[in-house]
Coordinates of C-alpha atoms and ligand atoms in Angstrom, one line a residue:
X15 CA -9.8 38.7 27.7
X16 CA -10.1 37.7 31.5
X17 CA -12.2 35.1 32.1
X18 CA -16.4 35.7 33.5
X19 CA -17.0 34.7 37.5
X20 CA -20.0 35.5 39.2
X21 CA -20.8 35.1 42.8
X22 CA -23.1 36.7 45.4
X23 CA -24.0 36.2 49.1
X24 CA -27.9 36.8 50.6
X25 CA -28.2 40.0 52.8
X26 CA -30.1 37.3 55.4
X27 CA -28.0 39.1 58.9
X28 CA -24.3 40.0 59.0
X29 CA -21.8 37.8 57.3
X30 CA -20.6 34.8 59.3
X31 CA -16.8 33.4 59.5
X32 CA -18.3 30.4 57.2
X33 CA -18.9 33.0 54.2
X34 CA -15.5 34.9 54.8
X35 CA -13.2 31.6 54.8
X36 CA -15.9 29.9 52.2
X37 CA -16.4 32.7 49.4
X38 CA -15.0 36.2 50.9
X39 CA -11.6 35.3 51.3
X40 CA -11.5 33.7 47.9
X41 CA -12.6 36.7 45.6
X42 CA -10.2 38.7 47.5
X43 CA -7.7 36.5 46.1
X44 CA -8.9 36.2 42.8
X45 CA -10.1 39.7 42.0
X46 CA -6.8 40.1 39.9
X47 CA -7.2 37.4 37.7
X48 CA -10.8 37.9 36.4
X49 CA -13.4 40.1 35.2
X50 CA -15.3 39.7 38.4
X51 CA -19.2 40.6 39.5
X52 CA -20.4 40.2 42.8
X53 CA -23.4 40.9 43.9
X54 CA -25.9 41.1 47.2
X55 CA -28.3 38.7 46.6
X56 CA -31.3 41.0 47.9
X57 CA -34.0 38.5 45.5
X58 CA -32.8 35.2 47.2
X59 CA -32.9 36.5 50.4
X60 CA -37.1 37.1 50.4
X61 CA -37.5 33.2 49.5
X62 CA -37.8 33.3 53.8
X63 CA -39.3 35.9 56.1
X64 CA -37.4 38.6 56.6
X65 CA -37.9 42.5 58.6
X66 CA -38.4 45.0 56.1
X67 CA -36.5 47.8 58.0
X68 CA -33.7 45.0 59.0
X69 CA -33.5 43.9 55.2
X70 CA -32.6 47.5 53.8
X71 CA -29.8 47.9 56.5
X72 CA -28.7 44.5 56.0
X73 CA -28.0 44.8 52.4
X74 CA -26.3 48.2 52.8
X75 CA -24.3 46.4 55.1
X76 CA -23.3 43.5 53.5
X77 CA -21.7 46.0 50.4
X78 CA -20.1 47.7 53.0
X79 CA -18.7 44.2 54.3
X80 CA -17.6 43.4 50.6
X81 CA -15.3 46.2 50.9
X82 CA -13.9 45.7 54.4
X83 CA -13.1 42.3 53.4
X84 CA -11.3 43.9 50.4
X85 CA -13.1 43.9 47.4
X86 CA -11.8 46.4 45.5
X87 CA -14.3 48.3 43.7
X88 CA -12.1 49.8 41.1
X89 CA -11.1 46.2 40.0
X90 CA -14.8 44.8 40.1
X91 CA -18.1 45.2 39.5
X92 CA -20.7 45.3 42.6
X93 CA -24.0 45.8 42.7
X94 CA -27.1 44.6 44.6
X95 CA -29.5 42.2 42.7
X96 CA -32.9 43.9 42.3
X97 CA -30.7 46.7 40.9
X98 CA -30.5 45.1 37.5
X99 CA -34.6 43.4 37.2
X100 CA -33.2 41.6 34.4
X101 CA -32.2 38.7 37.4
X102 CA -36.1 37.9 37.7
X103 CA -37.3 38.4 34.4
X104 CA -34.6 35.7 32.8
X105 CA -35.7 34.1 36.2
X106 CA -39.4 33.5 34.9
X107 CA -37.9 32.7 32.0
X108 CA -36.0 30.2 32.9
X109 CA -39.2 28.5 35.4
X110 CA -40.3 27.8 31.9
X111 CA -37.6 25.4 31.1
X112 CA -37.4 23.9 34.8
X113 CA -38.9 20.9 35.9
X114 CA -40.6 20.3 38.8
X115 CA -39.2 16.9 39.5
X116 CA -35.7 18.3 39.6
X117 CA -36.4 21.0 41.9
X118 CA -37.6 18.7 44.4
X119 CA -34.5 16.9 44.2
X120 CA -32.1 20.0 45.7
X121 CA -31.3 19.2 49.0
X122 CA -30.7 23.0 50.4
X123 CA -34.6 23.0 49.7
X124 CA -35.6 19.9 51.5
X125 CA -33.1 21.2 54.4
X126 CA -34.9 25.1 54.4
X127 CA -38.2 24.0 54.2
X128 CA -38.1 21.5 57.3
X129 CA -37.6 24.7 58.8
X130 CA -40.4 26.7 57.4
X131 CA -44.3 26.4 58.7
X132 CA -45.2 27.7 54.6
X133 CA -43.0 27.2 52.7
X134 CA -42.8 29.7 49.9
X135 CA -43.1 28.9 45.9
X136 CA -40.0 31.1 45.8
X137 CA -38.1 29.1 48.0
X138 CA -38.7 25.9 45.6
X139 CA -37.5 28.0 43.0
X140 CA -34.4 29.1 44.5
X141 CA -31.9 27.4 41.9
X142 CA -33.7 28.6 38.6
X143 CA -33.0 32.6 40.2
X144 CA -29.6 31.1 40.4
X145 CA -29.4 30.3 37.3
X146 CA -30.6 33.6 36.0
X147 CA -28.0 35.2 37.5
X148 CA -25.6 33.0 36.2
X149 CA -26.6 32.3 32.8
X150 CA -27.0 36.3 32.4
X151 CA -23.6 37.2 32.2
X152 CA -22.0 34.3 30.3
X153 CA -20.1 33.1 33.6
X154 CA -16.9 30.7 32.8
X155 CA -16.8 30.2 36.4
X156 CA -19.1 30.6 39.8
X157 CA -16.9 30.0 43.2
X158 CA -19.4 27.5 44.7
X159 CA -19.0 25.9 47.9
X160 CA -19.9 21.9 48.7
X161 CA -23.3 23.3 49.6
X162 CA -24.0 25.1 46.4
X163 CA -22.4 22.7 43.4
X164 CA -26.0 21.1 43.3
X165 CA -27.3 24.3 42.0
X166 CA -24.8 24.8 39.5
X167 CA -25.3 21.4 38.3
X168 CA -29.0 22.5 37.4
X169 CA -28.2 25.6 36.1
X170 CA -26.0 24.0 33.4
X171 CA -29.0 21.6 33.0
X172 CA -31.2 24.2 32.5
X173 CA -28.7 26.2 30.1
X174 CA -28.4 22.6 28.0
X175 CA -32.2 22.4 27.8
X176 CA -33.0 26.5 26.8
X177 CA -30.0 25.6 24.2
X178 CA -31.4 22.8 22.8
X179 CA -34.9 23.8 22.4
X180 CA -34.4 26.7 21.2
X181 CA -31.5 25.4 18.7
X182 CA -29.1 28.2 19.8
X183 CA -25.6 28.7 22.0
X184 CA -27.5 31.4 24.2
X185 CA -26.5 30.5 27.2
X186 CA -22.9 29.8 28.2
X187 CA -22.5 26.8 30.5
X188 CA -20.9 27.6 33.9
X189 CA -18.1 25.6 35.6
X190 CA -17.8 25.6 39.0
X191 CA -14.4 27.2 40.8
X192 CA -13.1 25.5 43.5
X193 CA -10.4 26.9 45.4
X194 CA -8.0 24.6 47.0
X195 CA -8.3 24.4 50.7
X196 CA -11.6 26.1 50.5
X197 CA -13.2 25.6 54.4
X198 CA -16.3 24.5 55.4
X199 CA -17.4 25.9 58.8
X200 CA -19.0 24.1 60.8
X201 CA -21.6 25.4 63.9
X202 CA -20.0 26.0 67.2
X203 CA -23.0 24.1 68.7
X204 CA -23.8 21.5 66.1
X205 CA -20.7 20.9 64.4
X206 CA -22.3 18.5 62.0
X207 CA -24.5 21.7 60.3
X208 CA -22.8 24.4 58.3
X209 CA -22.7 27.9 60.2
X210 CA -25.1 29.9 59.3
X211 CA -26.2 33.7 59.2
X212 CA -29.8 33.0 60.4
X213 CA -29.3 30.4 62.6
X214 CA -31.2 31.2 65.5
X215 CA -28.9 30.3 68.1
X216 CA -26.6 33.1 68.0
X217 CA -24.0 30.9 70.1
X218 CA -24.0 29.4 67.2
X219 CA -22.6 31.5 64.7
X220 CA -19.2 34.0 64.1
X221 CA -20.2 37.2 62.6
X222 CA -17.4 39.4 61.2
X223 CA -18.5 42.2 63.0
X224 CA -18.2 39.9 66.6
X225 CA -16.2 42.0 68.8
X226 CA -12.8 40.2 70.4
X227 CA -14.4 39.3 74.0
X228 CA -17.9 37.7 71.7
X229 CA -15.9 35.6 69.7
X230 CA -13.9 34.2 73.0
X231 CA -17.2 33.5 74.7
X232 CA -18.8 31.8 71.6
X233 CA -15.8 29.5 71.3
X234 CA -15.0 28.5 74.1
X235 CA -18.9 27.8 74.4
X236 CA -18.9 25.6 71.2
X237 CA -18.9 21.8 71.5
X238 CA -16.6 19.6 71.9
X239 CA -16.1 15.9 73.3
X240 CA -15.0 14.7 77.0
X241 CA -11.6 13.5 75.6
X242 CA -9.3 16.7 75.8
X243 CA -7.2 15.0 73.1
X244 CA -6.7 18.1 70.0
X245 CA -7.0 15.2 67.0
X246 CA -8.6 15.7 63.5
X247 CA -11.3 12.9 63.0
X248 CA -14.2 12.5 62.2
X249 CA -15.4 11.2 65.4
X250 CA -14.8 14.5 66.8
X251 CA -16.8 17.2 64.8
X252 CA -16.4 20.0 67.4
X253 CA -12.4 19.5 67.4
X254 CA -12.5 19.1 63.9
X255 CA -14.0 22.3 63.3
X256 CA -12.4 24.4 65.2
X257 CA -9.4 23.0 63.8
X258 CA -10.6 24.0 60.3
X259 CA -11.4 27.2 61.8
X260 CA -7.6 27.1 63.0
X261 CA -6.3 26.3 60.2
X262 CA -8.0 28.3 57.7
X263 CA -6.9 31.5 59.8
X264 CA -3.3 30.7 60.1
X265 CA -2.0 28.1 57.5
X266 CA -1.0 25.7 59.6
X267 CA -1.8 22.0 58.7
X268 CA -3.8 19.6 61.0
X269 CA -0.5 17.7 62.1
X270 CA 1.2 21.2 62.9
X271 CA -1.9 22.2 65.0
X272 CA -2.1 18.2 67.0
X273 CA 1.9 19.3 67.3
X274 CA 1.6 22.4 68.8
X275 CA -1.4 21.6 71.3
X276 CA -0.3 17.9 72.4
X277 CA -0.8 17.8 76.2
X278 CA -2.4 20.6 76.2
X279 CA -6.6 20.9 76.8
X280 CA -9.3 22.7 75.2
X281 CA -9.3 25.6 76.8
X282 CA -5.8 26.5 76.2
X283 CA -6.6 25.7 72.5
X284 CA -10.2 27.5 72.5
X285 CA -8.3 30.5 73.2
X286 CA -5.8 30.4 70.9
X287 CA -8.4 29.3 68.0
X288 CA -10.5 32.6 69.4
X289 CA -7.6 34.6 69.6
X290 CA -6.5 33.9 65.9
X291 CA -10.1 34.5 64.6
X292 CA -9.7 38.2 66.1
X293 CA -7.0 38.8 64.3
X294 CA -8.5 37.9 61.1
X295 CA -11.5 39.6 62.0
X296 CA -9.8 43.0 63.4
X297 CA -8.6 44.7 60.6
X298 CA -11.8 43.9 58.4
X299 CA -14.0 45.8 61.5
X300 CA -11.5 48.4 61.9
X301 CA -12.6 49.5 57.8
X302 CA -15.9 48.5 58.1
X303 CA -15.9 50.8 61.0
X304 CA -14.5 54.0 58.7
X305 CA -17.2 52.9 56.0
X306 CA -20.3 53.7 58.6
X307 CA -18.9 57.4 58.8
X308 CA -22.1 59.3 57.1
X309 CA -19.5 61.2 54.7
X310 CA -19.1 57.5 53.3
X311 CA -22.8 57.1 51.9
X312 CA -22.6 58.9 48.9
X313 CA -19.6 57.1 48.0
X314 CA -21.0 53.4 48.5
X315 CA -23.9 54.5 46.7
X316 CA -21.8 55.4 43.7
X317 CA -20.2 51.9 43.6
X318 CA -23.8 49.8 43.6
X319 CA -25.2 52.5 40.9
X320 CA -22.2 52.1 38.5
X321 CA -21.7 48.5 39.3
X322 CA -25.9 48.1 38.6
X323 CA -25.3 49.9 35.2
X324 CA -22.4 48.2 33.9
X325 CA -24.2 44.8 35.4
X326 CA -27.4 46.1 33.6
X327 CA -25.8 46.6 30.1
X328 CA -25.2 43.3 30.0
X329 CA -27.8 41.9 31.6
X330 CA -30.4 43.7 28.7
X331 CA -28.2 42.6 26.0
X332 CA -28.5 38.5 27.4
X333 CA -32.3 39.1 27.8
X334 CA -33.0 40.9 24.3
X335 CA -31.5 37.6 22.2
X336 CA -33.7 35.3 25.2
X337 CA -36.7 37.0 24.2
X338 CA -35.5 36.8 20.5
X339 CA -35.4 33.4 21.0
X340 CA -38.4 32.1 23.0
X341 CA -40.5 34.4 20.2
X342 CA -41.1 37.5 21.5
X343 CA -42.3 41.1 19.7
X344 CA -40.0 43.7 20.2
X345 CA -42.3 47.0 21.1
Ligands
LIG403 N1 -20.5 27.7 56.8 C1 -20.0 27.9 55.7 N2 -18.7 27.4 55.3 C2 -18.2 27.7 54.1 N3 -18.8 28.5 53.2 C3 -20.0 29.0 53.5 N4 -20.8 29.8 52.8 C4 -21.9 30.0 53.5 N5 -21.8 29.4 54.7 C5 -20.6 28.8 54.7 C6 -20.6 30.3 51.4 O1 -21.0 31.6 51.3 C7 -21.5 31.9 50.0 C8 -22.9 32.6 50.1 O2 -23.7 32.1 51.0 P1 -25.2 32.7 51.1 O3 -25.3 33.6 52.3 O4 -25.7 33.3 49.8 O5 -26.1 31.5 51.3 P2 -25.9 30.4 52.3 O6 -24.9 29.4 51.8 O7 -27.3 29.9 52.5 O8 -25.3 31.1 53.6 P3 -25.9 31.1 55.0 O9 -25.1 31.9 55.9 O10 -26.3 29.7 55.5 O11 -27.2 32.0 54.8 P4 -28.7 31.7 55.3 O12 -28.5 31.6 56.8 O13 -29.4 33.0 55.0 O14 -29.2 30.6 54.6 C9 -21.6 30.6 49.3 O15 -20.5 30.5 48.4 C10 -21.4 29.5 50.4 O16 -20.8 28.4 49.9

């Protein structure tokens, strides 16, 4: 039997570079090896304001960006999150085996809600969603990047605690999978902040669907330093990221890339960095592009409905013996 990973990105805007060379890119890779669900994360993404209208497209487009990026859907099961209500029912379950105290402690919280005039309950309770989702599906492994390993630490906290109290293995605990060489992508503008999908400076930001002439502009916009010198340190974050960026795209290591652009300035570099992006980025719009035909709808459809009712099946299975558990009458 292949091994159980879950993993799902919030429809919040179009998918950035950051979520293609952090997460993307990965389950491409490991779509082979293991019984894999991924899902749009449609219930996460409401813990901030978003458009109604722009929120229904969005998540229609982020499946459709699932595939250009190569998920095959044949090979894995995807589905959007409020598909399968079982997510935020094991959810409110699970708020009832969550402390307070260690919520406050997650640092993605403290970081969204400086952000936020009100900031929502749902927001707070962000990581014990997570966990649902996790803990549904008896996931051996959930590709997390740096940002996320804090909410898998919890989650595995909170499947100790539900096991313990209620003196049964219900709940599998979830390691994390972290793939070697696994970027973290910096913003063009404040290279010390992850890139973001809802940043608000769109300068800021590479979406897939950036067109070749956008993603020149943004880079050779982002910041750098006044010394013209391509060297990875951590005195230079702008430099440093795009050298990430760099190498992510084209395998090169950091002494290959100082080798190949000594004595030569940023701009020079900026456009080779740009111009390797684009051809990353190309082939994944070119697909995207054939999935927007209308005669295409019916068939995306078809993939989130049977991916929702295989998810489903097992989703209700999980929840039945949670219920069982906590002490529940069956109807
Ligand atoms: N900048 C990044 N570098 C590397 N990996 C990244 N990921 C996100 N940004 C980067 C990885 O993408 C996966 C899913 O992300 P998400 O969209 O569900 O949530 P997020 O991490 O909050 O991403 P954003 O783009 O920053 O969303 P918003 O702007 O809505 O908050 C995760 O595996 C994450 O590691």
């Amino acid at each position: 039997m292949k091994k159980q990973i879950l993993s799902g990105i919030q429809p919040s805007g179009i998918l950035t570079l950051g979520n293609y060379l952090g997460a993307l890119r990965n389950w491409v890779k490991i779509q082979n090896d293991y019984d894999c669900k991924f899902f749009v994360a449609d219930l996460h993404s409401i813990t901030v304001d978003q458009d109604p209208e722009q929120l229904r497209k969005n998540i229609k487009s982020v499946i459709m960006q699932y595939l250009a990026c190569g998920l095959d859907p044949e090979k894995n099961t995807i589905f959007i999150q409020s598909h399968v209500h079982e997510h935020a029912e094991l959810g409110w379950i699970l708020n009832c085996s969550t402390y307070m105290g260690e919520l406050s402690r997650m640092t993605q919280f403290k970081d969204k809600s400086k952000k936020q005039e009100n900031v929502k309950v749902g927001l707070f309770d962000y990581p014990v969603l997570m966990a649902a989702d996790i803990l549904l599906y008896d996931a051996d492994f959930v590709p997390v990047g740096q940002d996320q390993k804090q909410h898998l630490e919890i989650a595995r906290d909170i499947a100790k605690r539900f096991n313990s109290t209620y003196k049964k293995e219900i709940f599998k605990l979830p390691e994390g999978y972290i793939t070697e060489n696994t970027a973290k992508i910096m913003s063009l503008q404040e290279p010390t902040k992850k890139m973001s999908k809802s940043d608000e400076n769109k300068e800021a930001t590479i979406f897939l669907l950036d067109d070749r002439a956008t993603v020149l502009k943004k880079v050779k916009k982002a910041v750098t330093d006044s010394e013209n010198v391509i060297k990875y340190s951590e005195e230079k974050p702008g430099i440093k990221n795009l050298m990430n960026i760099y190498s992510a795209v084209t395998d090169k290591t950091y002494s290959q890339i100082e080798e190949e652009f000594k004595g030569i300035g940023y701009g020079k570099f900026k456009e080779d960095v740009a111009s390797a992006i684009s051809d990353i980025l190309d082939p994944i719009q070119e697909k995207y592009n054939q999935m927007l035909l209308p005669e295409n709808d019916e068939y995306i459809k078809n993939i989130c409905k049977k991916g929702a009712d295989v998810a489903q099946k097992i989703a209700q299975e999980k929840l039945k013996e949670v219920y069982e558990a906590v002490g529940f009458v069956t109807k």
